[in-house]
Each structure stands twice: as C-alpha cells, then as structure tokens.
CSV table of C-alpha atoms in Angstrom, one decimal:
chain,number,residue,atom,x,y,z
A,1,UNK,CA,23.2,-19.0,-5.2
A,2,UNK,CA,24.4,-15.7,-6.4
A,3,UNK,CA,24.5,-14.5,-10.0
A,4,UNK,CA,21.0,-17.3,-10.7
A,5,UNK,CA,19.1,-15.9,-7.6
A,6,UNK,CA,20.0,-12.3,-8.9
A,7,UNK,CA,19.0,-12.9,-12.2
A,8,UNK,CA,15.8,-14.5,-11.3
A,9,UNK,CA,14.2,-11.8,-9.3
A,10,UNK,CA,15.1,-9.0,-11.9
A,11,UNK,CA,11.5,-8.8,-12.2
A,12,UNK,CA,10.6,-7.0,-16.1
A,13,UNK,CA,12.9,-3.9,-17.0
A,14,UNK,CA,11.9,-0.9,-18.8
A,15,UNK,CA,14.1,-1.6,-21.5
A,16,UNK,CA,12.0,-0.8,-24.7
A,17,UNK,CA,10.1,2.3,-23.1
A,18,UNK,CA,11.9,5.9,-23.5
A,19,UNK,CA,11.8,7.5,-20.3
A,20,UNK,CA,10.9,11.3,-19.9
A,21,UNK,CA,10.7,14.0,-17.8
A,22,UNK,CA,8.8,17.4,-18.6
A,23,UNK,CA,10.2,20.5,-18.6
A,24,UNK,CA,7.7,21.8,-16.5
A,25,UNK,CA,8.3,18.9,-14.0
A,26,UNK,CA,11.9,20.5,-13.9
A,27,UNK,CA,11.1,23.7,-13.4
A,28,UNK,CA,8.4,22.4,-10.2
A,29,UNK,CA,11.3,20.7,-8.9
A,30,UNK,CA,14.1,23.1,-9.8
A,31,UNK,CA,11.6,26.3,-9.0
A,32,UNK,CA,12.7,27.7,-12.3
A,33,UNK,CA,11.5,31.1,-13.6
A,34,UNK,CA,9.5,30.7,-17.0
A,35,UNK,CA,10.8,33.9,-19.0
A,36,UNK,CA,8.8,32.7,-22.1
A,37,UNK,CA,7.5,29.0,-23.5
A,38,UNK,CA,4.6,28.5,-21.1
A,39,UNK,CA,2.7,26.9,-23.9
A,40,UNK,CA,6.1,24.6,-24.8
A,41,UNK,CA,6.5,23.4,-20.9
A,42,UNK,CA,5.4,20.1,-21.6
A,43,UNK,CA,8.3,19.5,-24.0
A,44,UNK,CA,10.2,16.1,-23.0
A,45,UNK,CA,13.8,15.8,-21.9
A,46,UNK,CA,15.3,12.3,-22.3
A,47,UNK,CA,18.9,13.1,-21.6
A,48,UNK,CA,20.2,13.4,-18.2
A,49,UNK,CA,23.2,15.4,-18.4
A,50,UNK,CA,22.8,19.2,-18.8
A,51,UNK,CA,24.9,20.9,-21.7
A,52,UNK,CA,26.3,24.0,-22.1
A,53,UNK,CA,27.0,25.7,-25.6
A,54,UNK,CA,30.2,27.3,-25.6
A,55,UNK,CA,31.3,25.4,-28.7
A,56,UNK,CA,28.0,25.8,-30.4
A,57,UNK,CA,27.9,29.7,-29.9
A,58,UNK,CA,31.5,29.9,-31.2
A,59,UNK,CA,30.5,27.9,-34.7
A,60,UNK,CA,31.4,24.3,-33.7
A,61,UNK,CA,28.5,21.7,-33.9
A,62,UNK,CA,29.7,18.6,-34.6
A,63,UNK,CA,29.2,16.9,-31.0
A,64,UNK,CA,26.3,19.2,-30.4
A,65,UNK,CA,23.8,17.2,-27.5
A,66,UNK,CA,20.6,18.8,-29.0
A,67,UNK,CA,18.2,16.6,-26.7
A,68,UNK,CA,19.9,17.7,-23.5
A,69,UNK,CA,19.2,21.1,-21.4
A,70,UNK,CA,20.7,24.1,-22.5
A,71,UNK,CA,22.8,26.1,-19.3
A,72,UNK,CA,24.4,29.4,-20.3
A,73,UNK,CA,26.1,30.7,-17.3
A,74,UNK,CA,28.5,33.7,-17.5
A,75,UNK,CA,31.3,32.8,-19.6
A,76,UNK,CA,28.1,32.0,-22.5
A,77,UNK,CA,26.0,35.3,-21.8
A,78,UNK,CA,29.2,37.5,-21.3
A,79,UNK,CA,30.1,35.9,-24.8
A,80,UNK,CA,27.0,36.6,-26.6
A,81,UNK,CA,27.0,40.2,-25.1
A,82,UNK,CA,30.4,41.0,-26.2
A,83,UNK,CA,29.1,40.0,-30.5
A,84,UNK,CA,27.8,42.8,-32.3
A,85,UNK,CA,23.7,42.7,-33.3
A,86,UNK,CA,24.3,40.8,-36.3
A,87,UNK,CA,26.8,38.0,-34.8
A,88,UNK,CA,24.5,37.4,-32.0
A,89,UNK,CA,21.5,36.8,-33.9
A,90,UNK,CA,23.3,34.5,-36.3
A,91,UNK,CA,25.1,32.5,-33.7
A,92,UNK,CA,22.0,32.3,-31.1
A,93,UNK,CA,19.8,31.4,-34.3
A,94,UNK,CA,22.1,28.2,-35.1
A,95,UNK,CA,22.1,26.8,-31.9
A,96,UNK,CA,17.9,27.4,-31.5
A,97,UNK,CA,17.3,25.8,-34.7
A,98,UNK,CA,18.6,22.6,-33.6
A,99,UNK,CA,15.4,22.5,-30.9
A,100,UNK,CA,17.3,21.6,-27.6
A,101,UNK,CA,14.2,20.9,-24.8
A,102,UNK,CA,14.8,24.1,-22.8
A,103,UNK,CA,17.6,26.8,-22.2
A,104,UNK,CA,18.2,27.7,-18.2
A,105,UNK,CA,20.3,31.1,-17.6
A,106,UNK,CA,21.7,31.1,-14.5
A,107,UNK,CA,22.8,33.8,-11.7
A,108,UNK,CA,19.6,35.4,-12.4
A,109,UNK,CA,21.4,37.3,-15.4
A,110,UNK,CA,19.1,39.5,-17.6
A,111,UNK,CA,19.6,41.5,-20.8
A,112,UNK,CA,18.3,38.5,-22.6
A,113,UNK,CA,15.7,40.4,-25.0
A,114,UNK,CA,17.7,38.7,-27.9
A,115,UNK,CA,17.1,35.1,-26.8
A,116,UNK,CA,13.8,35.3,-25.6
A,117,UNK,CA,13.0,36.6,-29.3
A,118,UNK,CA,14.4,33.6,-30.8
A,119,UNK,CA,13.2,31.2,-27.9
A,120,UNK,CA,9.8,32.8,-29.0
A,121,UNK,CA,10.1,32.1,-32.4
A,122,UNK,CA,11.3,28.8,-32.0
A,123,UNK,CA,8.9,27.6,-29.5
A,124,UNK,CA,11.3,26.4,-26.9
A,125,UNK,CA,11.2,27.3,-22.9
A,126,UNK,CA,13.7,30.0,-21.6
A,127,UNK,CA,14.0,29.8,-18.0
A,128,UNK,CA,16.0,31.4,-15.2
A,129,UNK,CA,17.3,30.5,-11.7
A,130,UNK,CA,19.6,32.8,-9.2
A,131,UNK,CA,21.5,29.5,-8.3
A,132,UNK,CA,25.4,29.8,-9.5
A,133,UNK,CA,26.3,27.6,-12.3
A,134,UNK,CA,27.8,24.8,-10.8
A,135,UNK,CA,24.7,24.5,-8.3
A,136,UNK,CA,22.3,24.1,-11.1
A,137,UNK,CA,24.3,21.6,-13.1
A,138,UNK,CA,24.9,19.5,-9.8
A,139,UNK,CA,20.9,19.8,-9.1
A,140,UNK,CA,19.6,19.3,-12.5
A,141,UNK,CA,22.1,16.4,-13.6
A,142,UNK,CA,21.0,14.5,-9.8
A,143,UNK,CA,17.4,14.9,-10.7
A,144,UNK,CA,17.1,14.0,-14.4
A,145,UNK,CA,19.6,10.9,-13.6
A,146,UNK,CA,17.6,9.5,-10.9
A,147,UNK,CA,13.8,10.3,-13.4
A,148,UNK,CA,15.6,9.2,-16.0
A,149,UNK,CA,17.5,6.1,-15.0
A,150,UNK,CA,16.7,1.8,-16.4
A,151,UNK,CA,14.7,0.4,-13.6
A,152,UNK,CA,13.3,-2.7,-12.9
A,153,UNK,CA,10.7,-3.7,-9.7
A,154,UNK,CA,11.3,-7.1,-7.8
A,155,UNK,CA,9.6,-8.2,-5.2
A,156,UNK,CA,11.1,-8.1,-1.7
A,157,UNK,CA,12.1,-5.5,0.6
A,158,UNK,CA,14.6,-3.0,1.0
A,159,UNK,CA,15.6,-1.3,4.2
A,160,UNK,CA,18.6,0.9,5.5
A,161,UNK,CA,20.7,-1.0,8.3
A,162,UNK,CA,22.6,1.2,9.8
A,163,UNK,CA,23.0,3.6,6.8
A,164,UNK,CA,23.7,0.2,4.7
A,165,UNK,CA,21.1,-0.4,2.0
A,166,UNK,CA,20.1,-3.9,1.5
A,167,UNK,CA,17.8,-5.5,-0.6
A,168,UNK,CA,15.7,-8.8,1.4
A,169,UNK,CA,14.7,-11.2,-0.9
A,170,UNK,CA,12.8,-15.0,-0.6
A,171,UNK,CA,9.7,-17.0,-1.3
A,172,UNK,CA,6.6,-15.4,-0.3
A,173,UNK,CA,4.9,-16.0,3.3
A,174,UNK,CA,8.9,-16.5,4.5
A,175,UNK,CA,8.8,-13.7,6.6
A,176,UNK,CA,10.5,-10.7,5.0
A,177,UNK,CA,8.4,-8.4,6.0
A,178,UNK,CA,8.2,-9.3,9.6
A,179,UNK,CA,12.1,-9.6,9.5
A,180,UNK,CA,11.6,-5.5,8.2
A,181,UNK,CA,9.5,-4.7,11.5
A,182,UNK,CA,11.8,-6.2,13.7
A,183,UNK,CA,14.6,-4.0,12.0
A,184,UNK,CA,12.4,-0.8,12.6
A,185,UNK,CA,12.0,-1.6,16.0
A,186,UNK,CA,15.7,-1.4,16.5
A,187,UNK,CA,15.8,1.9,15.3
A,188,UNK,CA,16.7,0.7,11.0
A,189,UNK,CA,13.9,2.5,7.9
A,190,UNK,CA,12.3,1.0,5.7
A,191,UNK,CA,12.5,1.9,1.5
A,192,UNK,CA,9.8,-0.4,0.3
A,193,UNK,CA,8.0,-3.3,1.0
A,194,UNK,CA,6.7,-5.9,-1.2
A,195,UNK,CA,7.1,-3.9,-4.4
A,196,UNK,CA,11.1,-2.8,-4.6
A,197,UNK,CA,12.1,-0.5,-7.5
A,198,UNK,CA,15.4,-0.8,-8.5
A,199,UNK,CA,17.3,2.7,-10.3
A,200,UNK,CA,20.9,2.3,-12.5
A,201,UNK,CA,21.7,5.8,-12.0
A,202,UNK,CA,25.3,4.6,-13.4
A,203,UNK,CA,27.4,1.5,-14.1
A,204,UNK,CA,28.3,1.0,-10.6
A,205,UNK,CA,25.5,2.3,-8.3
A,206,UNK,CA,21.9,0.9,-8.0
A,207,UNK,CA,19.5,2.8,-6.1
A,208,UNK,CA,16.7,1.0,-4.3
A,209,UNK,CA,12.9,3.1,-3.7
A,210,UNK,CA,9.5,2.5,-3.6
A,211,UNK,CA,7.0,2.7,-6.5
A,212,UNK,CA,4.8,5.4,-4.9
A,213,UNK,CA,1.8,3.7,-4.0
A,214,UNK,CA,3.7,1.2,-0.9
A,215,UNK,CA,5.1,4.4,-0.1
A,216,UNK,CA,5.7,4.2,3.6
A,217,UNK,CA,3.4,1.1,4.0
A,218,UNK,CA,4.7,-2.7,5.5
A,219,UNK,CA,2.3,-5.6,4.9
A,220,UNK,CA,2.2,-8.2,7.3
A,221,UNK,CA,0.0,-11.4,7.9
A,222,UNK,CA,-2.4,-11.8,10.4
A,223,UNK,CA,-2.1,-8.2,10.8
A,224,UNK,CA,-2.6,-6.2,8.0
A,225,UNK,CA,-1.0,-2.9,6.2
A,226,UNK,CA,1.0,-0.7,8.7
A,227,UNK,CA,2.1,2.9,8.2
A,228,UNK,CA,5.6,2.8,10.2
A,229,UNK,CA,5.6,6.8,9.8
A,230,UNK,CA,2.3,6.9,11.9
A,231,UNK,CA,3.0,4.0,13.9
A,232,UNK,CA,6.7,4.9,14.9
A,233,UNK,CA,7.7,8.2,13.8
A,234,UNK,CA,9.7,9.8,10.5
A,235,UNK,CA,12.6,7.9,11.3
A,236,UNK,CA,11.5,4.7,10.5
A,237,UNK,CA,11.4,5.7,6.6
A,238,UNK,CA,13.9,6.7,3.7
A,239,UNK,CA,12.5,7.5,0.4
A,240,UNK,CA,15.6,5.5,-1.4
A,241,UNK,CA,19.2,4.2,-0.6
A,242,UNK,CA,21.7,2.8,-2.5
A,243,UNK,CA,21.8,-1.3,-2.2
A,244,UNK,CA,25.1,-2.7,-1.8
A,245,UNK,CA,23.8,-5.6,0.5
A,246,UNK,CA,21.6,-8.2,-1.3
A,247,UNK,CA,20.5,-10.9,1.1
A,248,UNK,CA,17.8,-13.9,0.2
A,249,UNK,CA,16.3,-15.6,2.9
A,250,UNK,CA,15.8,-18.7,2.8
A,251,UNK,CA,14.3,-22.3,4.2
A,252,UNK,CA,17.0,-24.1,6.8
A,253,UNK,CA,17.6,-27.7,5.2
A,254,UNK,CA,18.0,-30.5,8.1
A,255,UNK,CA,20.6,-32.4,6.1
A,256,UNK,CA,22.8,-29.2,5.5
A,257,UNK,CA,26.0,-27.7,6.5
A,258,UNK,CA,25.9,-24.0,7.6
A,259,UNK,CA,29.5,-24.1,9.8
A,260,UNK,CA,31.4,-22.3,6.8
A,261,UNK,CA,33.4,-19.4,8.8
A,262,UNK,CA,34.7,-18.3,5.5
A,263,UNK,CA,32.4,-18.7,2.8
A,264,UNK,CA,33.4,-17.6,-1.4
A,265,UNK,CA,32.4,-13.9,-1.7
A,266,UNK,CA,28.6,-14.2,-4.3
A,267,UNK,CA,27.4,-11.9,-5.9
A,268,UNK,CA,23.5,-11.1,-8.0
A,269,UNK,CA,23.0,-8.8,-10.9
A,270,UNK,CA,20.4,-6.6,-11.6
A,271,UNK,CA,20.9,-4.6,-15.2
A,272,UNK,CA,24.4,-5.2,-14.8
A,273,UNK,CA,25.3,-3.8,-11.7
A,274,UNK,CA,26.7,-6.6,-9.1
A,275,UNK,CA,25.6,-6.4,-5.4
A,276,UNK,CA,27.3,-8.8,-2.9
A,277,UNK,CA,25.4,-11.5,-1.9
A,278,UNK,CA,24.2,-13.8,1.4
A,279,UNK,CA,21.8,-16.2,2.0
A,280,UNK,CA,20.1,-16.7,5.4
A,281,UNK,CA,18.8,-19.5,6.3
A,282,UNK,CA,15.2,-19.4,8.5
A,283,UNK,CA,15.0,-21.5,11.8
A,284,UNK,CA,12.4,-21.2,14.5
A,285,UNK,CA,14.7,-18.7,17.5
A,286,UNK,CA,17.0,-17.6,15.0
A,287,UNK,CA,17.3,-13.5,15.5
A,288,UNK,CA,17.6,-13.1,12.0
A,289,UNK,CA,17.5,-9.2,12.5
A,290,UNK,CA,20.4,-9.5,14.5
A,291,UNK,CA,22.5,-11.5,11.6
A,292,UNK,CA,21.1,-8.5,9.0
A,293,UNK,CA,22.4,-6.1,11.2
A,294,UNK,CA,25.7,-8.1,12.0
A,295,UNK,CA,26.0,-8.5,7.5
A,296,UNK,CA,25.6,-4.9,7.8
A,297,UNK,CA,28.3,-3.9,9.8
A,298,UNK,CA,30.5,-6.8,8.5
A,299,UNK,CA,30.1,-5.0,4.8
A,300,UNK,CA,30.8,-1.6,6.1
A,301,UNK,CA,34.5,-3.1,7.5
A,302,UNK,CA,35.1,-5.1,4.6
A,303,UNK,CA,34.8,-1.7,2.4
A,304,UNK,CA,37.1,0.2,4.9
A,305,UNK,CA,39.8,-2.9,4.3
A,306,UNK,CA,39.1,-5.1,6.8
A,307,UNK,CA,38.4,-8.8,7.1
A,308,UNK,CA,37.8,-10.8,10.1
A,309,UNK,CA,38.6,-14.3,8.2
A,310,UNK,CA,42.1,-12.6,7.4
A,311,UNK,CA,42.8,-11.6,10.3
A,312,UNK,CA,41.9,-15.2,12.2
A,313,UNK,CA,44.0,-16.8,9.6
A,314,UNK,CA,47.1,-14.6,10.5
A,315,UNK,CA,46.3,-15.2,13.6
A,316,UNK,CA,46.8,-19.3,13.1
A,317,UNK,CA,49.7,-19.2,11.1
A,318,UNK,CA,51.4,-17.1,14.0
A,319,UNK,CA,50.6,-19.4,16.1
C-alpha cells in the first residue's frame, strides 16, 4: 500500500525548471527600501539561503555564494568603515564584480555613499530594512525557501485536523471532498482541494498548499464549487500546513479482513520525503471523518512517545 501508492500520485515534479524569485518580489514581500537599482529589480535569485560577506570583504573568496543575497549587518559595515578610501574601494569592488542578485543593509544603517557608487556601476540592487540582522535572515531565508522549494501537485486533498496536516488521497468520485466538508463542519480547514501542491522546503519537511487558483474553493457533486471562507467563516481555511499524515481512501472489499488492531507502520514518498501512511476503507454509515480525526490524534501521541498497541500488550503479558 505505502511506498507504491506514494509513488503513484507524485503527480509531475518540477525537476528540470530553475525556480526564481525577483528581487523586487523580495523587496514587496520584505518591504525593502530601494537605495539604487530600480532598473535591476527584476534580477533573479535562485538560492535560498542569504549570505553574508565577511570573508569576502577580508580577501577570502574561495566558497564565495555569488547567486545568493548579500546581508551586511554591523559587524560588515563597521568593517568597511573602519578601511581607509583606498581599501574600501578595492575590497567592496571585488565582492561587486562577482554580481551577487542584490545587497540588503540592515538596521537602517547609512553612510553607504561608497557602495551605492559601486552598486551603481555594477548594476546590482542596494536595499535597506530597519529589521536587526537576525530578523531579516530568519524572514528572508523562510520566504525564498518556501518560493524556491521542488514541488510537485497531486490530486487529492489536504486539510488540517486538529493542527495535524494530512494529505486525502483515492480514486475520483470516492468522496474526498465530501469527507473535507464534513471535517470543516467539525471545526478542521481546508489547504486545497482537488489540486494539492506539495513544497520540499528541506529533507525532512513537506509542506502541503494550494496552487492559487482552488484557493479557498471545495468542489463537490451534485452541488457545485463552495467558498468555505464565505460559507463558514476564516477559520475554515489555512493557506499551507506541513503533511505528516497521508491517508488514501479507499473501496471496502466484502472478502477482506480489516480486524488488524496492530497493523505494520507504511509509509509514501513524495521527492523523497516519507509521510506515514493509512488506508481507509469506504462503507455506507462509516463516519469516516471521525476515524481522520481519531488518525489525527493517534499521530500526535505516537510523536509524543506513546502507543496504545504497546501499552495493551503490557497490559496482556501482566496479566
């Protein structure tokens, strides 16, 4: 069931396209101050991680990130302040030349006549933000990482039980949408319907959203397309969650067993990542939003140490 019903819905990764972001989309989202590059805002950034000089300015280049943002914070702009005329422009010329996307000075510092002359030779944003440091690197590096991270769309849905993302899967027309009102009405969001798109933002952590156009929007048979925002207020939406639940629904077979009180632990993959994984099986009067919600809550004990089947075998070999 696992890994092959993972591995079949992966639906068609980006693998093969480069994935951007302009630096004028980080400075909309960052609300950056342009000190000079206007014209050079549409520069792309490909990298995620921000990078700051110190190295570079002091001569050293040899692991020199030239495609990733450019942070000087105070330790870099005390530095160059402390050179004499001719050190500075040397130094600040060698890093330029390497044409990094953008340089961001934080703390709102200013005395920066000599970089902006450079930055205006070179072509290459110079922007400035009043946020500390540390703030900006946290912001920056969570936004390019998520803009920037291998995704692939399957179809399904994904909702947030109880603060538990989970990914629905199954055949189309078996009722996964349906299952995703009945979990709204219990007070649960919805991520996406239909269209899922899944986000590696890193070796361990797959982030599940909507591709912008479903945004908010449940389609159901008979019925039609709902807006659960309109229809039952802000709470019954998240823009993305993190899936650690993936759970296919599927057909109940007469001739099969389903008494299993301890079943092997399966798993799918999706670019690598593994998600634990459940199959439900569909019966007319089955609550099946009540057995989503009761995986839910089952997952969230398992990852605090605790296992029901453990403890019911302790308590038979006490007995």
């Amino acid at each position: 069931m696992g890994d092959e019903a993972g591995t079949a819905n992966q639906g068609a990764p980006n693998a093969g396209v480069s994935k951007s972001v302009s630096v004028r989309e980080l400075v909309n989202r960052l609300k950056l101050e342009v000190i000079v590059g206007e014209e050079a805002l549409d520069r792309p950034i490909r990298r995620s991680k921000v990078h700051r000089p110190g190295l570079e300015f002091a001569g050293y280049y040899d692991f020199f990130p030239i495609e990733h943002v450019q942070v000087l914070g105070k330790k870099e702009i005390t530095y160059l302040h402390k050179l004499t005329h001719q050190e500075r422009d040397e130094r600040i010329g060698n890093v330029v030349k390497y044409h990094p996307p953008c340089f961001v000075v934080t703390w709102n510092q200013d005395g920066l006549e000599y970089l902006t002359a450079h930055c205006r030779k070179e072509g290459i944003p110079l922007l400035r933000t009043p946020q500390t440091t540390t703030e900006f690197m946290m912001l920056a590096d969570g936004y390019l990482m998520k803009q920037l991270a291998p995704e692939i769309q399957v179809h399904g849905v994904c909702v947030t039980v109880a603060g538990t993302g989970i990914l629905l899967r199954g055949r189309s027309g078996i009722g996964k949408s349906e299952t995703a009102l009945a979990l709204i009405r219990r007070g649960h969001r919805l991520v996406a319907d239909d269209a899922v798109v899944l986000k590696k933002v890193n070796p361990q952590v797959l982030l599940g959203t909507h591709n912008g156009t479903t945004r908010e929007f449940l389609a159901l048979r008979s019925v039609g397309l709902m807006n659960v925002v309109r229809v039952y207020g802000r709470g019954a939406f998240q823009d993305e969650t993190r899936i650690v639940l993936d759970i296919e629904l599927v057909p109940w077979k007469e001739n099969e067993l389903y008494n299993d009180l301890q079943l092997e632990p399966q798993t799918s993959e999706y670019m690598g990542v593994r998600v634990p994984c459940i199959q439900i099986p569909l019966q007319p009067g089955r609550d099946v939003a009540a057995l989503i919600e009761a995986a839910a809550h089952n997952w969230y004990l398992q990852t605090q140490g605790y296992s029901a089947a453990d403890e019911f075998m302790r308590r038979l070999q006490q007995q």
